[in-house]
PDB file of C-alpha atoms and ligand atoms in Angstrom:
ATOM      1  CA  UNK A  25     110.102 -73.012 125.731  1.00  0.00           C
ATOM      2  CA  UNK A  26     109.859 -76.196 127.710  1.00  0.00           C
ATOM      3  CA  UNK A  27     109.489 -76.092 131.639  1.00  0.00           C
ATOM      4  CA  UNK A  28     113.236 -76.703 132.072  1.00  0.00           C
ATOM      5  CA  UNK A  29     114.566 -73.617 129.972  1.00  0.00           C
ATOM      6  CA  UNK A  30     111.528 -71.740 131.421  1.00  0.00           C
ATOM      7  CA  UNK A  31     112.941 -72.592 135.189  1.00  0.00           C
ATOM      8  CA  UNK A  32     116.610 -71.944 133.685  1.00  0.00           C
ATOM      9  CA  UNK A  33     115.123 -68.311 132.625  1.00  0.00           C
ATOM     10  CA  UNK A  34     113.418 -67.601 136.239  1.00  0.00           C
ATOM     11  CA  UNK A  35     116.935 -68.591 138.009  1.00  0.00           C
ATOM     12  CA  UNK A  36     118.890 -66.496 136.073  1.00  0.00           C
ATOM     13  CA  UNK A  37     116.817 -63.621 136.351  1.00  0.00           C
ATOM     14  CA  UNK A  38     116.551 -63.461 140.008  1.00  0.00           C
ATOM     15  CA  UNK A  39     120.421 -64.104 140.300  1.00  0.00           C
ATOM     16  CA  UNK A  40     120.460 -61.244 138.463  1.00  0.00           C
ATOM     17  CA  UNK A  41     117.944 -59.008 140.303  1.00  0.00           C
ATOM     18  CA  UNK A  42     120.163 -59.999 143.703  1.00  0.00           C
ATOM     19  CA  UNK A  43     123.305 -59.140 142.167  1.00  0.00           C
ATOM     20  CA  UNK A  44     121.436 -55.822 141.105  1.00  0.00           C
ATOM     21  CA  UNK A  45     119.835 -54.978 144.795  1.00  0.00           C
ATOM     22  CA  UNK A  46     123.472 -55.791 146.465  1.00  0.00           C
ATOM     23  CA  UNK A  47     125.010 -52.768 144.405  1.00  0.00           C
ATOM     24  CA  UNK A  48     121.796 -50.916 144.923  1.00  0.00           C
ATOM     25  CA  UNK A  49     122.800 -51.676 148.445  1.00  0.00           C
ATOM     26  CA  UNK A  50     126.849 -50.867 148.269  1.00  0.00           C
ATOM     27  CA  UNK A  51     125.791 -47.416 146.470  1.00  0.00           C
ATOM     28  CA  UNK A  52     123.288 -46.315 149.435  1.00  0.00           C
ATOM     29  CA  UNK A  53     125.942 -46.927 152.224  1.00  0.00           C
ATOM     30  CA  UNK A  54     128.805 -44.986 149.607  1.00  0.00           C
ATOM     31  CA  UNK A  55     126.331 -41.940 149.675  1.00  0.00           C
ATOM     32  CA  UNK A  56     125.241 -41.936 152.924  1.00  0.00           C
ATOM     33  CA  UNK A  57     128.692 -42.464 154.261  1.00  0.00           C
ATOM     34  CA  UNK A  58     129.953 -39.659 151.414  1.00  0.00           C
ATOM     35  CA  UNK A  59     126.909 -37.304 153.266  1.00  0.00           C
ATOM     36  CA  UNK A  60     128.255 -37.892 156.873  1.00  0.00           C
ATOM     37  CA  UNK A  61     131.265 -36.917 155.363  1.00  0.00           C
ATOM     38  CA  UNK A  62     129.948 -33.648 153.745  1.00  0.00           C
ATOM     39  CA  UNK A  63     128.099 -32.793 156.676  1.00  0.00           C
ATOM     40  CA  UNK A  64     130.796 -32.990 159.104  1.00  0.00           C
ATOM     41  CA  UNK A  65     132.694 -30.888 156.692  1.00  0.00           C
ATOM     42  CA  UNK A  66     130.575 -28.417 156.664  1.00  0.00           C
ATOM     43  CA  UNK A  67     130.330 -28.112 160.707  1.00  0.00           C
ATOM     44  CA  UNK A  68     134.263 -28.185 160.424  1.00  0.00           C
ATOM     45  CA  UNK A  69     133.874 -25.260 158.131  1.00  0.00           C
ATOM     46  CA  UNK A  70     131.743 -23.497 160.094  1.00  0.00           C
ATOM     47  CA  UNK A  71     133.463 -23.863 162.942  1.00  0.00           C
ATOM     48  CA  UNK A  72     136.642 -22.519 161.044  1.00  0.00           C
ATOM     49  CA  UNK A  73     134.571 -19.158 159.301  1.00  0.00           C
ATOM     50  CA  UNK A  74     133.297 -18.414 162.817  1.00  0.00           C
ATOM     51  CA  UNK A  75     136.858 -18.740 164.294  1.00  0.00           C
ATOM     52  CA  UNK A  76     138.515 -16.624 161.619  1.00  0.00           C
ATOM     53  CA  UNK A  77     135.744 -13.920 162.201  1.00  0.00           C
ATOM     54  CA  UNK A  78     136.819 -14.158 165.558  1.00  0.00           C
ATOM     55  CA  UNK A  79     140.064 -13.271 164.503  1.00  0.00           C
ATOM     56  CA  UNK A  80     139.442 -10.897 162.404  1.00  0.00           C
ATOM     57  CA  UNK A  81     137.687  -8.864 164.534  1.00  0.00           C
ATOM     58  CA  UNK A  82     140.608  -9.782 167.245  1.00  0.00           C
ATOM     59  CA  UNK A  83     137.382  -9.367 169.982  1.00  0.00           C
ATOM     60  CA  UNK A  84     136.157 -12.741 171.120  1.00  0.00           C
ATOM     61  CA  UNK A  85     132.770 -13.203 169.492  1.00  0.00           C
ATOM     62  CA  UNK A  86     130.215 -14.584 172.342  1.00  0.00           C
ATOM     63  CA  UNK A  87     127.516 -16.245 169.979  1.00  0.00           C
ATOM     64  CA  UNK A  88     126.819 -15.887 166.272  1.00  0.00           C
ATOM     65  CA  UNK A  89     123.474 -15.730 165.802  1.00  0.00           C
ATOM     66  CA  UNK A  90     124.386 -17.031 161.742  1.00  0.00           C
ATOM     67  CA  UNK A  91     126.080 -19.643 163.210  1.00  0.00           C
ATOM     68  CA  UNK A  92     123.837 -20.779 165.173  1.00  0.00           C
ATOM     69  CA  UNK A  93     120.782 -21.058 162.586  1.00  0.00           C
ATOM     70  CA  UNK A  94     123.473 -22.916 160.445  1.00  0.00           C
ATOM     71  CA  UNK A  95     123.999 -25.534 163.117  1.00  0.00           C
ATOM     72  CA  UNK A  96     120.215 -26.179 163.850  1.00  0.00           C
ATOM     73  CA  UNK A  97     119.635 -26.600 159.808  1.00  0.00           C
ATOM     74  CA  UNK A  98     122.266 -29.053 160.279  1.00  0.00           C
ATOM     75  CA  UNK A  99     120.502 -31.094 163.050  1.00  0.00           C
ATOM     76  CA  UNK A 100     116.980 -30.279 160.973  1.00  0.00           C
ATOM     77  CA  UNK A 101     118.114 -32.252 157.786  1.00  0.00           C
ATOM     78  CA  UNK A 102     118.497 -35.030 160.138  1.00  0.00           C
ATOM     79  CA  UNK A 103     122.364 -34.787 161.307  1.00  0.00           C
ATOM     80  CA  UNK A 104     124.355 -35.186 164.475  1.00  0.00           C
ATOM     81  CA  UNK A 105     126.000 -31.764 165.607  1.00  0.00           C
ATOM     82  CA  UNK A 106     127.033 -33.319 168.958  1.00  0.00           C
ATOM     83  CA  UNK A 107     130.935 -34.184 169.409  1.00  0.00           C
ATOM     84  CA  UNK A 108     130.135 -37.962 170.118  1.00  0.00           C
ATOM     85  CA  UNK A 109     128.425 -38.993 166.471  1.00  0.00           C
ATOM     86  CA  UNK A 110     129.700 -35.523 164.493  1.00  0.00           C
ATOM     87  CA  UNK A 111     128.328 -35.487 161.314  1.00  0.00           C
ATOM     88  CA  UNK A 112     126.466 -38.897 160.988  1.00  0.00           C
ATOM     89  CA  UNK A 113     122.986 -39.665 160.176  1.00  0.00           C
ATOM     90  CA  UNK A 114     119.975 -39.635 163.136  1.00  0.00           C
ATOM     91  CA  UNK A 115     118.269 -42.326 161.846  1.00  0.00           C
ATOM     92  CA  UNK A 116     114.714 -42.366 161.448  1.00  0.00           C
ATOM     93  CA  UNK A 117     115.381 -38.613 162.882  1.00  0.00           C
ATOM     94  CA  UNK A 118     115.657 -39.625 166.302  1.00  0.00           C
ATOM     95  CA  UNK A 119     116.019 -37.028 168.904  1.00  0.00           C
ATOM     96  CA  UNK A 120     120.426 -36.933 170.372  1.00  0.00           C
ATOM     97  CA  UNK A 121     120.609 -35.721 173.875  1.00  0.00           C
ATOM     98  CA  UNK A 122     123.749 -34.496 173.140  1.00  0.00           C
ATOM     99  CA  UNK A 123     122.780 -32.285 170.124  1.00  0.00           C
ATOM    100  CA  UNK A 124     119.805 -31.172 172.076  1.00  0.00           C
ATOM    101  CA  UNK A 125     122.801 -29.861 174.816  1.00  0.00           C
ATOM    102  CA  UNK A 126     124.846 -28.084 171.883  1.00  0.00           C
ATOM    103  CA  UNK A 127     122.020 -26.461 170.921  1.00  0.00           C
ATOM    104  CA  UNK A 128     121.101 -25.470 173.548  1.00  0.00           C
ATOM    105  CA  UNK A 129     124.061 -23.991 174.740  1.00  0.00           C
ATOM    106  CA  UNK A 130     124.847 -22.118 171.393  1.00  0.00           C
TER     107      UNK A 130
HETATM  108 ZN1   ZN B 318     123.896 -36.165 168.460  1.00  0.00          ZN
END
């Protein structure tokens, strides 16, 4: 292999280990944006089991203690529970003010 087929080799490999690292990239922003999704789903659903309870029981329900342990795992894997970023990713798990004030008010 001469030095010109040997630089040929190098090139193509690293175009091909960028081209590799930008879908590595694409797929981490389609799963995190799929989890934001699925978490804000979940507090939707929530939401929804704790309001047909309500109804069920056609007697206003003041706090559910269930509810509220689901909402804090929520905010403990590192998600927003707070109305302004709903369902998205703290990142680096920083501290919201406003999911601090859902809390706690739950
Ligand atoms: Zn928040």
């Amino acid at each position: 292999m001469d030095k010109k087929e040997l630089f040929d080799a190098f090139d193509g490999f690293s175009q091909n280990l960028m081209i590799t690292l930008a879908e590595i990239e694409a797929m981490k922003k389609q799963v995190q944006s799929l989890l934001e999704e699925n978490t804000a789903l979940r507090l939707e659903n929530d939401k929804l089991r704790t309001r047909l309870t309500q109804l069920e029981q056609e007697t206003p329900v003041k706090s559910s203690k269930q509810g509220k342990k689901y909402i804090e795992s929520i905010y403990h894997d590192g998600f927003h529970i707070c109305n302004d970023y709903y369902g998205q990713r703290r990142e680096n798990d920083e501290e919201c003010m406003f999911c601090m004030e859902v809390l706690d008010r739950e």
